[in-house]
JSON list of C-alpha atoms in Angstrom, two decimals:
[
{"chain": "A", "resi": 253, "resn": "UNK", "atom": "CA", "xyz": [23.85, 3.22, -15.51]},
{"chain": "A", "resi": 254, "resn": "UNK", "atom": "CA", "xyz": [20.75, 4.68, -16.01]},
{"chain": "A", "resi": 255, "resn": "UNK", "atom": "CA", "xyz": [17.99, 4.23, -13.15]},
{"chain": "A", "resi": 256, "resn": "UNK", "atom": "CA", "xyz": [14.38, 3.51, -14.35]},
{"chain": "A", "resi": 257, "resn": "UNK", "atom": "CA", "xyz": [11.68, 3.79, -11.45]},
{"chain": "A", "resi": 258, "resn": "UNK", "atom": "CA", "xyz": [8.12, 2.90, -12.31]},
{"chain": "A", "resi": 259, "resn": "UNK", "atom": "CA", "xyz": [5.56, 4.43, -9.99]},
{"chain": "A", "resi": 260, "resn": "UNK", "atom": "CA", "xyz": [2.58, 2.75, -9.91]},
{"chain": "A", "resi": 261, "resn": "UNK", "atom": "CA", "xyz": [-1.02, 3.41, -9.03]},
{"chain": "A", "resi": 262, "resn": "UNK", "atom": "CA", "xyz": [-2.97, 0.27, -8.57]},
{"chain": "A", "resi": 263, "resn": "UNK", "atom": "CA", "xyz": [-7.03, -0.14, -10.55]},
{"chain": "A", "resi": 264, "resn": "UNK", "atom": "CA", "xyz": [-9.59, 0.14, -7.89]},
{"chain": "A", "resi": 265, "resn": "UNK", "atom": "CA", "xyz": [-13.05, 0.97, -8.83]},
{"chain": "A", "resi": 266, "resn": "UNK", "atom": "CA", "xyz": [-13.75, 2.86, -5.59]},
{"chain": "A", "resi": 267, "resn": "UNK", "atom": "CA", "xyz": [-10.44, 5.05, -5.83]},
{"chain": "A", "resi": 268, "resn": "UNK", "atom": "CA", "xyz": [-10.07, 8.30, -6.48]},
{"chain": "A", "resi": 269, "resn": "UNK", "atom": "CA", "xyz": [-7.53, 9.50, -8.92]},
{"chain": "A", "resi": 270, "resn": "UNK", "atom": "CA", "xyz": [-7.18, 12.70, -10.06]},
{"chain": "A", "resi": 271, "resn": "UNK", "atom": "CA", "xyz": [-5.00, 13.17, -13.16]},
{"chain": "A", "resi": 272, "resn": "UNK", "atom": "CA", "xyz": [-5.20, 16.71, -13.71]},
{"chain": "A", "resi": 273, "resn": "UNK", "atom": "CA", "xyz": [-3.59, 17.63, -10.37]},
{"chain": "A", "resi": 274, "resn": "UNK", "atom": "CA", "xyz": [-1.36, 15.09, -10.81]},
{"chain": "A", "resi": 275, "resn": "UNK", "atom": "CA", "xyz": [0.26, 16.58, -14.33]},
{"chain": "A", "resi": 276, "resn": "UNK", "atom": "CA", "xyz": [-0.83, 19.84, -13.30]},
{"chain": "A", "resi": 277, "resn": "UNK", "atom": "CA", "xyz": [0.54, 19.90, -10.05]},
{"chain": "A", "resi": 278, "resn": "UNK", "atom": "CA", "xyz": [2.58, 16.72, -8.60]},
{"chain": "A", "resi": 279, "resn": "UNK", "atom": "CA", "xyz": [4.92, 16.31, -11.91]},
{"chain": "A", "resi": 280, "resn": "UNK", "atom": "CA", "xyz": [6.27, 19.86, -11.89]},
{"chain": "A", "resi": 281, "resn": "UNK", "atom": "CA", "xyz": [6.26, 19.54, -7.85]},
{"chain": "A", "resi": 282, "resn": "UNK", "atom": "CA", "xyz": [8.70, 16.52, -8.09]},
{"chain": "A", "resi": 283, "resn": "UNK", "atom": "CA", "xyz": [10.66, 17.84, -11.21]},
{"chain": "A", "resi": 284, "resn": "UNK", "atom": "CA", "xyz": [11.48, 21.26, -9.29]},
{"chain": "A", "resi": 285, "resn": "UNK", "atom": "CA", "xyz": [12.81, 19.23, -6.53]},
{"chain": "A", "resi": 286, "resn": "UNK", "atom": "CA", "xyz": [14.64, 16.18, -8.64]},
{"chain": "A", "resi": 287, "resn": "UNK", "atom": "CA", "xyz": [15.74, 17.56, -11.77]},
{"chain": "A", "resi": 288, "resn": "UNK", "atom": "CA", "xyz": [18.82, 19.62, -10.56]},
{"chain": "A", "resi": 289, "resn": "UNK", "atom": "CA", "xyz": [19.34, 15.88, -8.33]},
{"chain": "A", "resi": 290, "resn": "UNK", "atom": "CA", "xyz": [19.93, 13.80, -11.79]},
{"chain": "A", "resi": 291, "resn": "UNK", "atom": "CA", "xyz": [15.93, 13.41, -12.76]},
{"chain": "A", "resi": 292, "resn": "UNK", "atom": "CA", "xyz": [16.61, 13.30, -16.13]},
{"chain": "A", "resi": 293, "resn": "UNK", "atom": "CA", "xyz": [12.51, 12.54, -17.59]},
{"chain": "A", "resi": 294, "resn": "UNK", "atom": "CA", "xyz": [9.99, 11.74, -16.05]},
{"chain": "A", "resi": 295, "resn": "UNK", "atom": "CA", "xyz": [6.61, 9.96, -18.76]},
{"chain": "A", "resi": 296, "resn": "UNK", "atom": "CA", "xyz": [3.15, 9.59, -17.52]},
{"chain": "A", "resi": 297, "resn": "UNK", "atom": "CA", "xyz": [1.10, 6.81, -18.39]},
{"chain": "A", "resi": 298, "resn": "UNK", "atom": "CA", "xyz": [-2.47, 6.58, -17.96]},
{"chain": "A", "resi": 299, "resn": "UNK", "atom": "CA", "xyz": [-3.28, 2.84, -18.57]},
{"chain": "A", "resi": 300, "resn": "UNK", "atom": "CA", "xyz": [-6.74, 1.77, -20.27]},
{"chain": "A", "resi": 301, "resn": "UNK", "atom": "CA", "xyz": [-9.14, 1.29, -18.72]},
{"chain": "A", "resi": 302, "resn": "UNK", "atom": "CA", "xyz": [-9.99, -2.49, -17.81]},
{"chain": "A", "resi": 303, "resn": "UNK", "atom": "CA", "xyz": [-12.44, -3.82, -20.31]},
{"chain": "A", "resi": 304, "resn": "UNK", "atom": "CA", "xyz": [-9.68, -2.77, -23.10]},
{"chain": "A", "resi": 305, "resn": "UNK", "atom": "CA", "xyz": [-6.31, -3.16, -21.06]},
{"chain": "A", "resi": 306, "resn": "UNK", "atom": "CA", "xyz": [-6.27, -6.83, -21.76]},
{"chain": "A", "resi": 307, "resn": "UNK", "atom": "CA", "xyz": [-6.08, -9.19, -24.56]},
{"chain": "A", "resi": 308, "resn": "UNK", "atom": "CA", "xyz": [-8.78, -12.31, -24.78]},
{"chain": "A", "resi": 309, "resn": "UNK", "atom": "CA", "xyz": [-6.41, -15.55, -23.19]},
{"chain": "A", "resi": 310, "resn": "UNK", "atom": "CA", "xyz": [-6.54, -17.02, -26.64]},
{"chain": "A", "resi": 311, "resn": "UNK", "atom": "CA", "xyz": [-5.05, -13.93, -28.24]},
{"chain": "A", "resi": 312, "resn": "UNK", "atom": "CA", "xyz": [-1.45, -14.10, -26.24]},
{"chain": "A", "resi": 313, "resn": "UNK", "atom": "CA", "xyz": [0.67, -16.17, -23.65]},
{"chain": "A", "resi": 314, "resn": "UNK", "atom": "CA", "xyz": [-1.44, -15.31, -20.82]},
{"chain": "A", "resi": 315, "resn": "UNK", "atom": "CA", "xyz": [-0.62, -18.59, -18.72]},
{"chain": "A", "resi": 316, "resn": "UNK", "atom": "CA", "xyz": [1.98, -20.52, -18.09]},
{"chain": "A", "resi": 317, "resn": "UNK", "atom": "CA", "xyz": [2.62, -24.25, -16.63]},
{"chain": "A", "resi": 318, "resn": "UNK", "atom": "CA", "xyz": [4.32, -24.33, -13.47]},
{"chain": "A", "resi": 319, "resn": "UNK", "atom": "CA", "xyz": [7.64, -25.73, -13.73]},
{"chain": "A", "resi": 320, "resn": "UNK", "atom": "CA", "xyz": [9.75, -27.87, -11.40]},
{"chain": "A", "resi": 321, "resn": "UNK", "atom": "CA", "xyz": [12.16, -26.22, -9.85]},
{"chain": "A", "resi": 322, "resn": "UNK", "atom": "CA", "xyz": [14.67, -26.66, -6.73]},
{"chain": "A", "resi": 323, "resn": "UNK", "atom": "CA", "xyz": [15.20, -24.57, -4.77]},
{"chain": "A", "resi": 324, "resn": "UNK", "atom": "CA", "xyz": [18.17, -26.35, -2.82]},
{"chain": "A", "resi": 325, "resn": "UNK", "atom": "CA", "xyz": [19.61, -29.16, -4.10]},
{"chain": "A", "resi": 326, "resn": "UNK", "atom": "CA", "xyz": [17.45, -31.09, -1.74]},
{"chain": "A", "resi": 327, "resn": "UNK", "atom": "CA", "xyz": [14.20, -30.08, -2.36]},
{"chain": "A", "resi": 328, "resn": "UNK", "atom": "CA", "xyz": [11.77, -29.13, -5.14]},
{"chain": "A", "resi": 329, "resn": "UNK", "atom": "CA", "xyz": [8.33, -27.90, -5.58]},
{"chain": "A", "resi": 330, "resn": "UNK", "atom": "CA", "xyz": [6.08, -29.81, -8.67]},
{"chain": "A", "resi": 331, "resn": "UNK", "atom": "CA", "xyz": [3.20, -28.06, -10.26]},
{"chain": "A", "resi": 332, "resn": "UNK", "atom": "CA", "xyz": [1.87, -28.57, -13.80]},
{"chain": "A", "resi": 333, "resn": "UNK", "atom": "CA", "xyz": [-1.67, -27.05, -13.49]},
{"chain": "A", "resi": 334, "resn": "UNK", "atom": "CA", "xyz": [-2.75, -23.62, -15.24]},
{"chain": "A", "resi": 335, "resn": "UNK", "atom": "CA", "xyz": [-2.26, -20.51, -13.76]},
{"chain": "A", "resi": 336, "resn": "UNK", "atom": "CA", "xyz": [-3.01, -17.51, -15.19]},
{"chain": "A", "resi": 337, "resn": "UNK", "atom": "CA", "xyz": [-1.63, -13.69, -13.40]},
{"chain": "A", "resi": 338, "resn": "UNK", "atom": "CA", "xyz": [-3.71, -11.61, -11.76]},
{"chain": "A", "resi": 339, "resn": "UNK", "atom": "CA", "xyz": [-4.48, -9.04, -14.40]},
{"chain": "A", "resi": 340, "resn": "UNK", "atom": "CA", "xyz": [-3.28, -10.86, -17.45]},
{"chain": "A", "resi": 341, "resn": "UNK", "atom": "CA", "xyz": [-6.48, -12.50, -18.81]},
{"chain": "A", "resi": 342, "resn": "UNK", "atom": "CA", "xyz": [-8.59, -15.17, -17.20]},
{"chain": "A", "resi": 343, "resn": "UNK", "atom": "CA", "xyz": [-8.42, -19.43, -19.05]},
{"chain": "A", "resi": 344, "resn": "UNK", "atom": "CA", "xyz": [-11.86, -19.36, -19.71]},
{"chain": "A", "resi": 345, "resn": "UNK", "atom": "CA", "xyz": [-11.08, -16.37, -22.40]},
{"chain": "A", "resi": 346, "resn": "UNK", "atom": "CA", "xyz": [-12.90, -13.65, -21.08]},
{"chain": "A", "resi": 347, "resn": "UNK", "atom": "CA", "xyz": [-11.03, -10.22, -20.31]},
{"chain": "A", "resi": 348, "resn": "UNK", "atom": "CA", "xyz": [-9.39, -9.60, -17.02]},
{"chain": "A", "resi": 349, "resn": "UNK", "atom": "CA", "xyz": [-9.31, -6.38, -14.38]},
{"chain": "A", "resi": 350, "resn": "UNK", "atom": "CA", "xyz": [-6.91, -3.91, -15.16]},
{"chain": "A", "resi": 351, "resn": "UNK", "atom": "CA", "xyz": [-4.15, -3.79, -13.06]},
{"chain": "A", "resi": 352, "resn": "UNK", "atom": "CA", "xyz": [-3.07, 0.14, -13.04]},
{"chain": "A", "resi": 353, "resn": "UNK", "atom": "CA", "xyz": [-4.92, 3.26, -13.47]},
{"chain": "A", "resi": 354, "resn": "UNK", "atom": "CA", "xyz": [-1.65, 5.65, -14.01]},
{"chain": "A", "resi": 355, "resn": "UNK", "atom": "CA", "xyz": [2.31, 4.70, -13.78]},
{"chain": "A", "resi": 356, "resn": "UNK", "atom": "CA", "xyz": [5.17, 7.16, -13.82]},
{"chain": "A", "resi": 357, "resn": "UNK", "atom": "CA", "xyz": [8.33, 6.38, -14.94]},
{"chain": "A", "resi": 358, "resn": "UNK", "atom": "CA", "xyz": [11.18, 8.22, -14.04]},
{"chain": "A", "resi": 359, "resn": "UNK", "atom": "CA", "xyz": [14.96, 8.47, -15.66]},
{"chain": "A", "resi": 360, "resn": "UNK", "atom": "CA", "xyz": [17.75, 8.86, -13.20]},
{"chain": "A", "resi": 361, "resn": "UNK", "atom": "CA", "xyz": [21.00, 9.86, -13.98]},
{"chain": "A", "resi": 362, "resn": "UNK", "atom": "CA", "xyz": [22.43, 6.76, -11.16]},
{"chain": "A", "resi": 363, "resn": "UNK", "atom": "CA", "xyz": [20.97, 4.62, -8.40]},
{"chain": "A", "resi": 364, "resn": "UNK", "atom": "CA", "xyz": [23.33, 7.03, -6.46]},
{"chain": "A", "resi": 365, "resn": "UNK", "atom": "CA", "xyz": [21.86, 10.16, -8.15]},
{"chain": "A", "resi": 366, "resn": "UNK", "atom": "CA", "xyz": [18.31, 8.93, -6.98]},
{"chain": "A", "resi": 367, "resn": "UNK", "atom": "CA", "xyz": [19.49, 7.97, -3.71]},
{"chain": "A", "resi": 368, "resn": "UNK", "atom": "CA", "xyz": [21.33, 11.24, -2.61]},
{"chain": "A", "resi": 369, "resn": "UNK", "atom": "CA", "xyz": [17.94, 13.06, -3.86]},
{"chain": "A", "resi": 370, "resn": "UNK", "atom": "CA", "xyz": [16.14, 11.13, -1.39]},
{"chain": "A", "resi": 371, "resn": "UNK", "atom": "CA", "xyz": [18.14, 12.12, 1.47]},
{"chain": "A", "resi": 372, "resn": "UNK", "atom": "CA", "xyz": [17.21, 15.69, 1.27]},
{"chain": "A", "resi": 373, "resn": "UNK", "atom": "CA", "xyz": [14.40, 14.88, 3.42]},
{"chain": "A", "resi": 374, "resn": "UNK", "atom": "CA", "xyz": [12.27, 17.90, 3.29]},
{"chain": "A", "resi": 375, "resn": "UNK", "atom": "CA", "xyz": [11.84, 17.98, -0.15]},
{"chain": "A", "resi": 376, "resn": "UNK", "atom": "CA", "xyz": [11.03, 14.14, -0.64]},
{"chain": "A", "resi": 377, "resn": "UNK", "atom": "CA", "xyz": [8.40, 14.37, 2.42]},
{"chain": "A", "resi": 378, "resn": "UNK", "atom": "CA", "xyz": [6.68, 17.46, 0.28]},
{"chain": "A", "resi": 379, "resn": "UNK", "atom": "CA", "xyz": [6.10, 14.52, -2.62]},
{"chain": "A", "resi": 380, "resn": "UNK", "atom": "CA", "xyz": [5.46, 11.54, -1.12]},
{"chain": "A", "resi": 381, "resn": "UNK", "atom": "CA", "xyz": [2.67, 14.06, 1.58]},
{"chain": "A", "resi": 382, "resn": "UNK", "atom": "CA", "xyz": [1.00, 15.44, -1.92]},
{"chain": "A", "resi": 383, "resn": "UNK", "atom": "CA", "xyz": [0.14, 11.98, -2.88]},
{"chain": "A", "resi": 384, "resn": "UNK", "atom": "CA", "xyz": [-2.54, 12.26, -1.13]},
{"chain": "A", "resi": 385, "resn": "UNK", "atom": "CA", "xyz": [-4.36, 15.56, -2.95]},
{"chain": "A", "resi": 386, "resn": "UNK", "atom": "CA", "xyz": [-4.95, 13.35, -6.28]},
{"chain": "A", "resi": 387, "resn": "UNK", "atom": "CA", "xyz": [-4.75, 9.14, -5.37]},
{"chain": "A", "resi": 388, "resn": "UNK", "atom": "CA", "xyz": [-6.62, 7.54, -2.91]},
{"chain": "A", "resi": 389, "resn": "UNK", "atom": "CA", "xyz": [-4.49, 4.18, -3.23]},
{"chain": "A", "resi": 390, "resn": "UNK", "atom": "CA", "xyz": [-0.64, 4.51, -2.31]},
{"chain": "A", "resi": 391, "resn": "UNK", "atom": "CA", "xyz": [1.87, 3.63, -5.11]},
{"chain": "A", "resi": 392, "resn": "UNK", "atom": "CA", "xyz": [3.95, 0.78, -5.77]},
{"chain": "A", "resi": 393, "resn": "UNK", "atom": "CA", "xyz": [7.42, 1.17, -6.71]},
{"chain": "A", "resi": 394, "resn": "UNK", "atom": "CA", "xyz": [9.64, -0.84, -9.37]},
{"chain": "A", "resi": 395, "resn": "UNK", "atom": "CA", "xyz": [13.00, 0.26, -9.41]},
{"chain": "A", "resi": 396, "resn": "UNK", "atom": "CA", "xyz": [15.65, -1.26, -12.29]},
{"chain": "A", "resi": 397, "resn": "UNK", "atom": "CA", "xyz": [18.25, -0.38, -14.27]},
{"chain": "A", "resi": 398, "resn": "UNK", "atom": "CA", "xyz": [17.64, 0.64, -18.12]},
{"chain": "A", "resi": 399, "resn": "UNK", "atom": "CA", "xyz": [19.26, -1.71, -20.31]},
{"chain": "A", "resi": 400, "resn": "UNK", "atom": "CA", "xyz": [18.06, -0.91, -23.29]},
{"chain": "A", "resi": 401, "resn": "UNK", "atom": "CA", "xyz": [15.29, 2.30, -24.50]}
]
């Protein structure tokens, strides 16, 4: 099984980011460290920037009705109105905020190849402390399993 894990640096109009350290300086700082661990790529994404990252709501499934659903066999939750994701276009048709400014995504050889990398403590507190020298906003993480490139 190959391990996909997205890293992902939230939009925010006040934050710094600072891609040149970060393919520079952060990407060869966490491929020296992971590659000999089972990092097998590692792609950079800068994501547009918000007026172009979406489509117009008209142009794409950009809502979706709530469905009922149970959630035990004795209860359910009704909904039916519109509701449209933050960051995937707004009902009245006008563009939405991007969601992302930059997102890494990283190929490991196994969940277990990624998780033994981890425990070599020192060299996973040098990346996640250099963070801070190019993003002002802290990551999130998606972590899955590649079932298809």
């Amino acid at each position: 099984m190959v391990l996909a894990i997205s890293i992902l640096y939230p939009y925010d109009p006040n934050a710094v980011f600072d891609l040149a350290y970060y393919l520079t300086h952060h990407i060869p700082l966490l491929e020296s460290k992971w590659k000999a661990r089972g990092l097998k790529a590692c792609h950079v994404i800068r994501c547009f920037e918000p007026e172009n990252s979406l489509l117009p709501h008209d142009e794409g499934q950009l809502s979706y009705k709530k469905q009922k659903y149970a959630a035990s066999e004795d209860e359910t939750m009704e909904g039916g109105e519109d509701v449209v994701r933050k960051g995937e276009g707004r009902s009245d048709g006008e563009r939405g905020q991007a969601v992302f400014t930059v997102n890494c995504i990283m190929y490991w050889e196994s969940k277990e190849a990624w998780e033994r990398a981890l425990e070599v403590e020192e060299e996973t507190r040098e990346i996640v402390q250099d963070v801070g020298n190019f993003s002002s906003v802290g990551p999130l993480r998606v972590i899955g399993e590649v079932v298809r490139f």
